[in-house]
Amino acid sequence: MSGFRTVAIVAALVVAAFLLALSDRYYMDVFILTCFYGALAVSWNMMAGLTGLMSLGHALFVGIGAYSVAWGASVQGWPPLVTWPMGVVIAVAAAAVMGMLCFRYGLRGYFFAIATLAFNEVAFFSVSASVALGRSDGLILPTSSEDSVMMLQFFDKWPYGLIIGTVLIATLAIGQYLLTSRTGYYWRALRDNEEAAEALGVNARAYKLRCFMLSAGISAVCGAFYANYVAFVDPRSVLGIDLSIQMLVYSIIGGMALLWGPLLGAVLLVPFSVLLRNISAMQGSEIIAYAVLLVVLALILPQGIAGWLTARWRRRKAAPRPEGFASVAAAEKSA
Amino acid sequence: MTALLELKNVGKAFGGLKALSDVSFSVAPDEIFAIIGPNGAGKTTLFNCIAGALAPTQGEILFQGRRIDGRPPHEICAQGLVRTFQIVKPFRGMTVLENVKVAAFARHPRPRDAEAAAHRVLAHLGMEAFAETDADELNVAQMRRLEIARALATEPKLLLLDEMLAGLTPAESAAMCDLIRALPRQGIAVIVVEHSIPVVRSLCERAVAITFGEVLAEGTTEEVIDDPRVQEAYLGRADAKVDA
Amino acid sequence: MTFGIFLQAVVSGLANASIYALIAVGLTLVFGVMRIINFAHGEFLMIAMYGGFFAWSLFGVDPVMAILIVTPLLALLGMALYGGIVRLALKVPEINQMAVTLGLSLLLQHLALVLFSGDNMLVTQPRSTAGIVLGPVVIQVTHLIACGASLLLLGLIYLILRRTDFGLVMRAVAQSRDGAALSGIDIASVYKWAMAVGVGTLGVTGPLLVSILYVNPHVGALFTLKAFVIVIVGGLGSFGGVLVGALIVGLAESIAGAWFSASIAAAVPFAILILVLLLRPEGLMNRSLAR
Amino acid sequence: MTQELNRRRLMQIAAAATVLPAGFAHAADPLKVGVLVPMTGATAGDGARLLKAHELAAKQINEAGGIAGLGGAKIELMVADTQSKPEVGRSEAERLISRAGASVLLGAWASAVTIPSMQVAERYRTPFIVTSAVTDSITEQKLQFVFRVSPKGSWAAKDVIEFIGFLRQKGQKIDKVALAYEDGPFGQTVSKGYKAGLPEKGIAIVAEETFRTGSPDLSTQAAKLKASGADLVLIVCYVDDESVLLRALAAQQYKPMVLGYGGGHVHPTLLKLGPLVEGAFGIVEWMEDVKKPASETFVKTYKEAYGEAPLSNAAQAYASTWAAALAADAARSREPLAIRDALRKLKLSSGPASLLPNDALAFDENGQNIVGNVMSQVIDGNFVTVWPEAVASKPVKFLK
C-alpha cells in the first residue's frame, strides 16, 4: 500500500508547512491559499486525471458552496454548520443532474468539457441577474470584531489554516482510499478505455456519476471555505471560468496520473505567483511567466512534474524487465 | 441439453441498413463454438449484440434462460458472459496486475480478494512475471493474453473471443489454442469469431456460418465448413479478394 | 414590445450572427481538419483587430482595405502557430492540448497589455454612425459591410473546400487522417495550411469588427466562448453548421436581450448549447459525431 | 494546544516589545503606505493611472521635506497588484500590513477587490482609505478603520435630480428619462441608485435597457430607447460600450440628451467620437477644470510629470495619499491606530488634498467623505465642468 504511505508523507508535509506558517500571518495566508487551490485541483483531477472526465465548469460547484454560505450568512443569518452541508448537498445534486444528462449521451472529451462550461456560464449569468444573490455586486458576509467559532470568524489565521489543511488531507485520504478500492480501479479503467471497462463489468454511467458527485462535493466544501475566509463572494471570483482553468493548470503542471500531482502543481505555482508579484513591477509579468510555463510544460512534460519524478524514481529502482512471451509460452508447455 | 446461450431470430438494422436478420443458434455449456463468415458478413455486429455493446432491433438473446438482449454490457458481464476485443484494449495507464484486478472486482468487491484472484488468473496463464509491468509496454501477443486474462478474471460461464489469433506467430498461435482448448474443462464455454479455417477445425466442435447478416449453415464444424454454400460464400469471396 | 422592435431585434441578431460566423468558421475548420480546439482563437482575433486599428490610425487605411494587409499576416501567424506549437500539441493528450491553447491565450492577452496598454482604441469614420432606415428597422452601415463580407468569405471558403484540389485534400484529411496519409498526402503540410486558413479568416473579421466595436487586449476572449457555442451547436467541423449555429445564437441572444436583462440574454446561448448537446450531441448539421 | 497557546503569548510579548521602540523611530524611517491597484487584468490601464497620481503625491510630499510631524520622515509607497481578483487583493492587503508593515492602505479600485481588502485592514486595525470604489455598502458596514474619499454610488441620483431641476430651470424640457447600463457590477450598482432615487422625486424612468460588455450590436436597445421617447438617457457603462451605444443611437437618428456616469464616461477615448458626443453630459467625481486652487495645481503638476491629463480617479488617489500623510503628520505617529484617530478628525479645506468638489475633505462617523459629483459636458470636443456653478468653468451649452 505504497499509495497510503505517499499520502501519509504528503499529510505530514502539510502539517509541517502549517506549523512553519504559524510564525507569520502572511505565510499562513500563502499556506491557506495553497491548500485551497490544492484541494480544488485534487478534486478536479479525480475527474480529469483519474476518471478521464475533463470539466471546464468546476467553478460552478465552488460557486454553489460559496454562495450557500454567503447567502445563508448575509441574508438568513445561518451559521456554517447549516450552510456548509447545504452547499455540499446542492452541489452534489447539481452534479448528479448534470452527470445524468451528459453521461446518458456519452459526452466525452471536448464535448463534456464544453457542456460543463455551458452549465457554469448559465449559472454565472443567472447569479449576475439574481437580486437575492446580490447580482454582479456579490454578497458581503457580515463580520464582527469578535471571534466566533459558530460563524467561523477568527482574527488569527491559523484556524483557517487548520480547516483548509484538514479539508486537503481529508480529500487526499478519501482519494487514496477510493483509489485502492474497487471504485478507484473502475475509475482508472474508465479513463483508459471505457468500452473495455464496460465489457468487464464496470457500470460506466454509475461510476462516472459517483466520481462527478464526489468531486463536486469537495469543490463545494472549498467554496464554502472561501466564502468564510474571504468574507465576500461575487460571480467573477467564485463562478468565473478562471477558477476552473486554474484547477486545470495546477493539474497539468503537477501531473494528472497521480492523486497528489495537482497538489504539487499548486504548491509550486501558488507561492510562485506570490513571489513574482513581489519581485516584479512589470504589468502582467507574473501571468506571462505563468502562461509560458504552462505551454512549455504541457508540451514537453505531458505527464507533469509528479509523473516525471515518479517515472525517474521507478526507473532507478526498476526490476529487470521480464522476458518475452515465447519463454512464457515455453514454460507453460513444459508445465 | 439446456442451451447456455440461445439466439432467436436476432436482427439488427442501422437506420435502413440491415446488418443482421433472423439469426438463430444456440451454444451448449461446455463447448467451443465458432462464428465464421467472410469479411463484412456481420460477425462483429452479432458479437456486439450478444455482448451488449449493441442492442438488437429484433429477436431475443437468452443466456442461461434469461433475456439479455438490450441489457448494458456490465450487466451481461455480471451474469457470466464476457468478451474480448479484436483490437486489444488494455488499460494503458495500469500495470498488468491492475488490469486483471479491474476484471476480478466483478466477482470480488474487496480489494484484497480481487488481488488474490487476479494473481491466480495470471499464474494460470503463465503471466505472473509481468504482474508489475505497465500494460503499455507489452507486445501484441502479450496484450492478447492480457485480454484473455482479464476476461477470465470475471469468472465467466461463456467467453466470447474476437479474432484472438490475428497477427500472432505460429508458435504464439499454438500456445493460444492450447489455452482456449483447456477452457471447457474449467466450466467455461467459448465462442470464437475466427477467420482461419484450420484453426476453427482444430478448436471447435460446432459452428455457425453467416453471410450478409444471415445464417448460412449451422451444425458441427465439419458439416458447416464442408457445406457447399459456405464454401462458395466464404472461399469465393476470399478468392475475389486475393485477386483484387 | 412592438413588432417594430421585434423586427429590429431580428435584424440586429442577423448582424451579430454574421460577425459570429466570421469568427467561428476558422475555429471549426481547424477542428474539422486536426481535431484540436484552439482556445486562443479569440486572441488571434484581437491581434487582427489591432492590425486593423493601426492600419487605420497610423497609415489612414480604411479597415475594409486593411483586410488585404491583415489577412496574409494572420495567415502567416497561423503557420507559425502550427510550426511552433500546434505541431507539438498534436502529440500530447487532449487535455494538454487544451492547456497549451489556454496558456497561449493568456500569454497573448498579457503581451498585448504590455505592448498596447489596457486602453480601448476606437476607429472613427463618418460611416461608423451612419444607419440605413428600412421602415421600422435601422441597419448600421458598418454592420452591413460585415454581413456582406461574412457571406462573401463563407462562400469563398465553401468554394475552396468543394471545388479545388486543396479543398479536396483538406476534406480527405478531415475524414480520415490515416487514409489520407496512405494515399500519399503530406499531412503536416495540410495541417499547416488549415491553420493558415483558419487563423487567416480572422484577418477579414478583425478589421471589420474593430470598426464596429473597439479593441483592447481582452476583447478577443469575449468571443472565444461564443464561437465554441456556435461550432458545437452547428456541429463541430461542419461548415454549414457554422452558419446555422451563428444564426441561432445571434438571433436568440438578440431577441432574448429585447425581452429580458442582458445577463439573462447572455445565458441563452449556453442554455441552447446544453439543449443541443443533450438532444443531438453531434450538432445540428453533423451526421456523425466525431469521437 | 498548550504549546500553541505559549507560542501565541510569546508572539504577543514580542509584538509588545516592538511597539515601544517604534515610538522612538529614527526620523529617516519612512511612513509606509500600502497601495492596492490592479496592474493586470481588464482594468490594468486604470490601475496604472491611479498609481501615477499616488506617486505624484508621494513625490511632492517628500520633496517638500517629508512629514513634519514625524521629524521629516519620507512617505514610502508599497505597491501591490490585485489582479482585479478579490482573493489576491485580500492576500496582498495581508502582506502589506503584516509583512511590509504598512501603517495605512490605499486602494483598491474595483469594489469587488476593495471589500475583502478593507475587511482585512479592519481586522488588523489598520486604516484603509478607499479611493474610488462606489458600492454603497462599503461605508455602511460600521467598520472602524475604513474611510472613503469617493462618494457613494447612489448619491449620483441625488446630483442628477438636482441637475435635472437646474436644466429645467434653464428652460429645457425633461419629462421622460430612460436608463441604459451594462449589466455588470458597475452598471448594476449605479443604476440601482437611479432607479430608487429618481421616481421618488417624480422623475419617471420610462425605459430601462441593459447590455453586457462586448456586444457588437446595440441597435435593439437603441430602438427601444428611441421608442420610449425619453428626453434624457442616463448611461452607466465603461467608455468602450458607451461608444457602441452612442453609435447605435445615432444610427437610429435619435438625439436625446445623454448623461454618462463617472470615469467610464469622462474618458479621453470618448472624445474620439467627435461630433457624436458634442453636448453629452457626464456625472463625475472630479474634473480637471474644477475651479479650485488645489485642483489647478494638481492638474498642472500631473501634466508636467506625465504629459497627459489626469482623470477623476487620479484626483481621488492623489487626495487619499495626501490625507494619509497629513493624518500621520497630525498624529505625530506611524501607529495605525493613531493615524485612524487623526483621519477621523481630519478636515482639509485647503491644500493639495482639497481638490475634490466639496468644502473640505473630511470623513463622517462611517468614514465617508461627504462629497458630491460635478457635471461635465463635452463642449467643442473637450470635457468641461458646467455644474455646480460654484466650481463650473463654463456655462451649460444647449444644443436645442
PDB file of N, CA and C in Angstrom, chain C residues 33-93:
ATOM      1  N   VAL C  33     -10.238  19.633 -39.390  1.00  0.00           N
ATOM      2  CA  VAL C  33      -9.076  19.013 -40.006  1.00  0.00           C
ATOM      3  C   VAL C  33      -8.181  18.327 -38.977  1.00  0.00           C
ATOM      4  N   MET C  34      -7.914  18.993 -37.862  1.00  0.00           N
ATOM      5  CA  MET C  34      -6.932  18.378 -36.960  1.00  0.00           C
ATOM      6  C   MET C  34      -7.447  18.062 -35.566  1.00  0.00           C
ATOM      7  N   ARG C  35      -8.756  18.166 -35.363  1.00  0.00           N
ATOM      8  CA  ARG C  35      -9.344  17.725 -34.096  1.00  0.00           C
ATOM      9  C   ARG C  35      -8.728  18.399 -32.902  1.00  0.00           C
ATOM     10  N   ILE C  36      -8.490  19.674 -32.997  1.00  0.00           N
ATOM     11  CA  ILE C  36      -7.931  20.399 -31.869  1.00  0.00           C
ATOM     12  C   ILE C  36      -8.772  21.657 -31.696  1.00  0.00           C
ATOM     13  N   ILE C  37      -9.124  21.960 -30.447  1.00  0.00           N
ATOM     14  CA  ILE C  37      -9.877  23.187 -30.191  1.00  0.00           C
ATOM     15  C   ILE C  37      -8.909  24.250 -29.738  1.00  0.00           C
ATOM     16  N   ASN C  38      -8.933  25.362 -30.440  1.00  0.00           N
ATOM     17  CA  ASN C  38      -7.980  26.420 -30.160  1.00  0.00           C
ATOM     18  C   ASN C  38      -8.601  27.468 -29.240  1.00  0.00           C
ATOM     19  N   PHE C  39      -8.221  27.419 -27.963  1.00  0.00           N
ATOM     20  CA  PHE C  39      -8.768  28.381 -27.005  1.00  0.00           C
ATOM     21  C   PHE C  39      -8.170  29.770 -27.200  1.00  0.00           C
ATOM     22  N   ALA C  40      -7.135  29.869 -28.012  1.00  0.00           N
ATOM     23  CA  ALA C  40      -6.528  31.176 -28.257  1.00  0.00           C
ATOM     24  C   ALA C  40      -7.085  31.816 -29.530  1.00  0.00           C
ATOM     25  N   HIS C  41      -8.135  31.239 -30.073  1.00  0.00           N
ATOM     26  CA  HIS C  41      -8.711  31.778 -31.309  1.00  0.00           C
ATOM     27  C   HIS C  41      -9.067  33.257 -31.157  1.00  0.00           C
ATOM     28  N   GLY C  42      -9.712  33.582 -30.034  1.00  0.00           N
ATOM     29  CA  GLY C  42     -10.116  34.970 -29.792  1.00  0.00           C
ATOM     30  C   GLY C  42      -8.932  35.921 -29.726  1.00  0.00           C
ATOM     31  N   GLU C  43      -7.787  35.411 -29.267  1.00  0.00           N
ATOM     32  CA  GLU C  43      -6.618  36.284 -29.155  1.00  0.00           C
ATOM     33  C   GLU C  43      -6.062  36.606 -30.545  1.00  0.00           C
ATOM     34  N   PHE C  44      -6.197  35.672 -31.464  1.00  0.00           N
ATOM     35  CA  PHE C  44      -5.774  35.986 -32.826  1.00  0.00           C
ATOM     36  C   PHE C  44      -6.726  37.001 -33.450  1.00  0.00           C
ATOM     37  N   LEU C  45      -7.998  36.894 -33.070  1.00  0.00           N
ATOM     38  CA  LEU C  45      -8.958  37.917 -33.487  1.00  0.00           C
ATOM     39  C   LEU C  45      -8.518  39.274 -32.946  1.00  0.00           C
ATOM     40  N   MET C  46      -8.123  39.291 -31.674  1.00  0.00           N
ATOM     41  CA  MET C  46      -7.674  40.537 -31.048  1.00  0.00           C
ATOM     42  C   MET C  46      -6.476  41.108 -31.811  1.00  0.00           C
ATOM     43  N   ILE C  47      -5.553  40.238 -32.186  1.00  0.00           N
ATOM     44  CA  ILE C  47      -4.384  40.699 -32.947  1.00  0.00           C
ATOM     45  C   ILE C  47      -4.826  41.309 -34.274  1.00  0.00           C
ATOM     46  N   ALA C  48      -5.769  40.628 -34.939  1.00  0.00           N
ATOM     47  CA  ALA C  48      -6.256  41.137 -36.219  1.00  0.00           C
ATOM     48  C   ALA C  48      -6.943  42.484 -36.028  1.00  0.00           C
ATOM     49  N   MET C  49      -7.635  42.632 -34.883  1.00  0.00           N
ATOM     50  CA  MET C  49      -8.315  43.901 -34.634  1.00  0.00           C
ATOM     51  C   MET C  49      -7.295  45.017 -34.417  1.00  0.00           C
ATOM     52  N   TYR C  50      -6.223  44.718 -33.679  1.00  0.00           N
ATOM     53  CA  TYR C  50      -5.157  45.716 -33.535  1.00  0.00           C
ATOM     54  C   TYR C  50      -4.556  46.031 -34.902  1.00  0.00           C
ATOM     55  N   GLY C  51      -4.426  44.995 -35.725  1.00  0.00           N
ATOM     56  CA  GLY C  51      -3.897  45.204 -37.078  1.00  0.00           C
ATOM     57  C   GLY C  51      -4.756  46.200 -37.833  1.00  0.00           C
ATOM     58  N   GLY C  52      -6.068  45.971 -37.787  1.00  0.00           N
ATOM     59  CA  GLY C  52      -6.985  46.871 -38.470  1.00  0.00           C
ATOM     60  C   GLY C  52      -6.914  48.271 -37.890  1.00  0.00           C
ATOM     61  N   PHE C  53      -6.804  48.336 -36.557  1.00  0.00           N
ATOM     62  CA  PHE C  53      -6.770  49.650 -35.915  1.00  0.00           C
ATOM     63  C   PHE C  53      -5.524  50.433 -36.313  1.00  0.00           C
ATOM     64  N   PHE C  54      -4.369  49.774 -36.242  1.00  0.00           N
ATOM     65  CA  PHE C  54      -3.134  50.507 -36.538  1.00  0.00           C
ATOM     66  C   PHE C  54      -3.018  50.855 -38.022  1.00  0.00           C
ATOM     67  N   ALA C  55      -3.536  50.003 -38.876  1.00  0.00           N
ATOM     68  CA  ALA C  55      -3.538  50.338 -40.300  1.00  0.00           C
ATOM     69  C   ALA C  55      -4.314  51.631 -40.506  1.00  0.00           C
ATOM     70  N   TRP C  56      -5.397  51.774 -39.745  1.00  0.00           N
ATOM     71  CA  TRP C  56      -6.214  52.982 -39.882  1.00  0.00           C
ATOM     72  C   TRP C  56      -5.562  54.187 -39.203  1.00  0.00           C
ATOM     73  N   SER C  57      -5.098  53.990 -37.964  1.00  0.00           N
ATOM     74  CA  SER C  57      -4.629  55.148 -37.206  1.00  0.00           C
ATOM     75  C   SER C  57      -3.243  55.610 -37.652  1.00  0.00           C
ATOM     76  N   LEU C  58      -2.388  54.678 -38.065  1.00  0.00           N
ATOM     77  CA  LEU C  58      -1.030  55.082 -38.454  1.00  0.00           C
ATOM     78  C   LEU C  58      -0.943  55.445 -39.930  1.00  0.00           C
ATOM     79  N   PHE C  59      -1.639  54.671 -40.766  1.00  0.00           N
ATOM     80  CA  PHE C  59      -1.467  54.882 -42.209  1.00  0.00           C
ATOM     81  C   PHE C  59      -2.748  55.347 -42.896  1.00  0.00           C
ATOM     82  N   GLY C  60      -3.794  55.531 -42.107  1.00  0.00           N
ATOM     83  CA  GLY C  60      -5.038  56.014 -42.686  1.00  0.00           C
ATOM     84  C   GLY C  60      -5.699  55.037 -43.630  1.00  0.00           C
ATOM     85  N   VAL C  61      -5.410  53.757 -43.489  1.00  0.00           N
ATOM     86  CA  VAL C  61      -6.022  52.767 -44.367  1.00  0.00           C
ATOM     87  C   VAL C  61      -7.427  52.442 -43.868  1.00  0.00           C
ATOM     88  N   ASP C  62      -8.373  52.485 -44.771  1.00  0.00           N
ATOM     89  CA  ASP C  62      -9.744  52.125 -44.401  1.00  0.00           C
ATOM     90  C   ASP C  62      -9.763  50.663 -43.944  1.00  0.00           C
ATOM     91  N   PRO C  63     -10.481  50.367 -42.853  1.00  0.00           N
ATOM     92  CA  PRO C  63     -10.489  48.985 -42.355  1.00  0.00           C
ATOM     93  C   PRO C  63     -10.865  47.957 -43.420  1.00  0.00           C
ATOM     94  N   VAL C  64     -11.744  48.331 -44.338  1.00  0.00           N
ATOM     95  CA  VAL C  64     -12.116  47.359 -45.368  1.00  0.00           C
ATOM     96  C   VAL C  64     -10.897  47.026 -46.230  1.00  0.00           C
ATOM     97  N   MET C  65     -10.090  48.043 -46.530  1.00  0.00           N
ATOM     98  CA  MET C  65      -8.887  47.791 -47.318  1.00  0.00           C
ATOM     99  C   MET C  65      -7.810  47.097 -46.481  1.00  0.00           C
ATOM    100  N   ALA C  66      -7.838  47.383 -45.189  1.00  0.00           N
ATOM    101  CA  ALA C  66      -6.825  46.791 -44.301  1.00  0.00           C
ATOM    102  C   ALA C  66      -6.916  45.267 -44.309  1.00  0.00           C
ATOM    103  N   ILE C  67      -8.085  44.747 -44.654  1.00  0.00           N
ATOM    104  CA  ILE C  67      -8.243  43.292 -44.741  1.00  0.00           C
ATOM    105  C   ILE C  67      -7.148  42.694 -45.631  1.00  0.00           C
ATOM    106  N   LEU C  68      -6.849  43.407 -46.718  1.00  0.00           N
ATOM    107  CA  LEU C  68      -5.873  42.885 -47.677  1.00  0.00           C
ATOM    108  C   LEU C  68      -4.481  42.759 -47.060  1.00  0.00           C
ATOM    109  N   ILE C  69      -4.185  43.608 -46.082  1.00  0.00           N
ATOM    110  CA  ILE C  69      -2.877  43.532 -45.431  1.00  0.00           C
ATOM    111  C   ILE C  69      -2.920  42.552 -44.253  1.00  0.00           C
ATOM    112  N   VAL C  70      -3.992  42.652 -43.478  1.00  0.00           N
ATOM    113  CA  VAL C  70      -4.039  41.904 -42.225  1.00  0.00           C
ATOM    114  C   VAL C  70      -4.216  40.398 -42.474  1.00  0.00           C
ATOM    115  N   THR C  71      -4.998  40.047 -43.492  1.00  0.00           N
ATOM    116  CA  THR C  71      -5.253  38.629 -43.729  1.00  0.00           C
ATOM    117  C   THR C  71      -3.992  37.820 -43.999  1.00  0.00           C
ATOM    118  N   PRO C  72      -3.146  38.272 -44.934  1.00  0.00           N
ATOM    119  CA  PRO C  72      -1.908  37.488 -45.124  1.00  0.00           C
ATOM    120  C   PRO C  72      -1.049  37.420 -43.871  1.00  0.00           C
ATOM    121  N   LEU C  73      -1.028  38.509 -43.102  1.00  0.00           N
ATOM    122  CA  LEU C  73      -0.242  38.498 -41.864  1.00  0.00           C
ATOM    123  C   LEU C  73      -0.777  37.451 -40.893  1.00  0.00           C
ATOM    124  N   LEU C  74      -2.099  37.403 -40.778  1.00  0.00           N
ATOM    125  CA  LEU C  74      -2.696  36.433 -39.859  1.00  0.00           C
ATOM    126  C   LEU C  74      -2.461  35.003 -40.360  1.00  0.00           C
ATOM    127  N   ALA C  75      -2.519  34.831 -41.680  1.00  0.00           N
ATOM    128  CA  ALA C  75      -2.267  33.501 -42.224  1.00  0.00           C
ATOM    129  C   ALA C  75      -0.844  33.054 -41.880  1.00  0.00           C
ATOM    130  N   LEU C  76       0.093  34.003 -42.003  1.00  0.00           N
ATOM    131  CA  LEU C  76       1.477  33.687 -41.630  1.00  0.00           C
ATOM    132  C   LEU C  76       1.573  33.327 -40.149  1.00  0.00           C
ATOM    133  N   LEU C  77       0.863  34.111 -39.327  1.00  0.00           N
ATOM    134  CA  LEU C  77       0.831  33.822 -37.898  1.00  0.00           C
ATOM    135  C   LEU C  77       0.286  32.418 -37.658  1.00  0.00           C
ATOM    136  N   GLY C  78      -0.729  32.065 -38.415  1.00  0.00           N
ATOM    137  CA  GLY C  78      -1.326  30.745 -38.295  1.00  0.00           C
ATOM    138  C   GLY C  78      -0.303  29.660 -38.585  1.00  0.00           C
ATOM    139  N   MET C  79       0.480  29.880 -39.646  1.00  0.00           N
ATOM    140  CA  MET C  79       1.517  28.898 -39.990  1.00  0.00           C
ATOM    141  C   MET C  79       2.552  28.811 -38.874  1.00  0.00           C
ATOM    142  N   ALA C  80       2.923  29.972 -38.356  1.00  0.00           N
ATOM    143  CA  ALA C  80       3.906  29.994 -37.275  1.00  0.00           C
ATOM    144  C   ALA C  80       3.346  29.267 -36.063  1.00  0.00           C
ATOM    145  N   LEU C  81       2.066  29.475 -35.803  1.00  0.00           N
ATOM    146  CA  LEU C  81       1.417  28.813 -34.676  1.00  0.00           C
ATOM    147  C   LEU C  81       1.483  27.308 -34.864  1.00  0.00           C
ATOM    148  N   TYR C  82       1.235  26.873 -36.106  1.00  0.00           N
ATOM    149  CA  TYR C  82       1.300  25.433 -36.353  1.00  0.00           C
ATOM    150  C   TYR C  82       2.726  24.921 -36.129  1.00  0.00           C
ATOM    151  N   GLY C  83       3.658  25.595 -36.787  1.00  0.00           N
ATOM    152  CA  GLY C  83       5.042  25.118 -36.718  1.00  0.00           C
ATOM    153  C   GLY C  83       5.611  25.165 -35.310  1.00  0.00           C
ATOM    154  N   GLY C  84       5.262  26.218 -34.572  1.00  0.00           N
ATOM    155  CA  GLY C  84       5.871  26.407 -33.263  1.00  0.00           C
ATOM    156  C   GLY C  84       5.195  25.634 -32.154  1.00  0.00           C
ATOM    157  N   ILE C  85       3.885  25.511 -32.227  1.00  0.00           N
ATOM    158  CA  ILE C  85       3.180  24.966 -31.077  1.00  0.00           C
ATOM    159  C   ILE C  85       2.223  23.819 -31.416  1.00  0.00           C
ATOM    160  N   VAL C  86       1.345  24.043 -32.366  1.00  0.00           N
ATOM    161  CA  VAL C  86       0.291  23.051 -32.602  1.00  0.00           C
ATOM    162  C   VAL C  86       0.876  21.709 -33.063  1.00  0.00           C
ATOM    163  N   ARG C  87       1.938  21.788 -33.883  1.00  0.00           N
ATOM    164  CA  ARG C  87       2.603  20.575 -34.365  1.00  0.00           C
ATOM    165  C   ARG C  87       2.978  19.681 -33.182  1.00  0.00           C
ATOM    166  N   LEU C  88       3.496  20.312 -32.137  1.00  0.00           N
ATOM    167  CA  LEU C  88       3.881  19.555 -30.952  1.00  0.00           C
ATOM    168  C   LEU C  88       2.653  19.156 -30.137  1.00  0.00           C
ATOM    169  N   ALA C  89       1.657  20.037 -30.112  1.00  0.00           N
ATOM    170  CA  ALA C  89       0.475  19.787 -29.281  1.00  0.00           C
ATOM    171  C   ALA C  89      -0.300  18.573 -29.779  1.00  0.00           C
ATOM    172  N   LEU C  90      -0.172  18.269 -31.084  1.00  0.00           N
ATOM    173  CA  LEU C  90      -0.927  17.134 -31.616  1.00  0.00           C
ATOM    174  C   LEU C  90      -0.432  15.807 -31.036  1.00  0.00           C
ATOM    175  N   LYS C  91       0.746  15.839 -30.433  1.00  0.00           N
ATOM    176  CA  LYS C  91       1.312  14.593 -29.916  1.00  0.00           C
ATOM    177  C   LYS C  91       0.960  14.350 -28.456  1.00  0.00           C
ATOM    178  N   VAL C  92       0.325  15.315 -27.795  1.00  0.00           N
ATOM    179  CA  VAL C  92       0.020  15.134 -26.368  1.00  0.00           C
ATOM    180  C   VAL C  92      -1.486  14.938 -26.193  1.00  0.00           C
ATOM    181  N   PRO C  93      -1.924  14.453 -25.022  1.00  0.00           N
ATOM    182  CA  PRO C  93      -3.345  14.184 -24.819  1.00  0.00           C
ATOM    183  C   PRO C  93      -4.212  15.437 -24.963  1.00  0.00           C
TER     184      PRO C  93
END
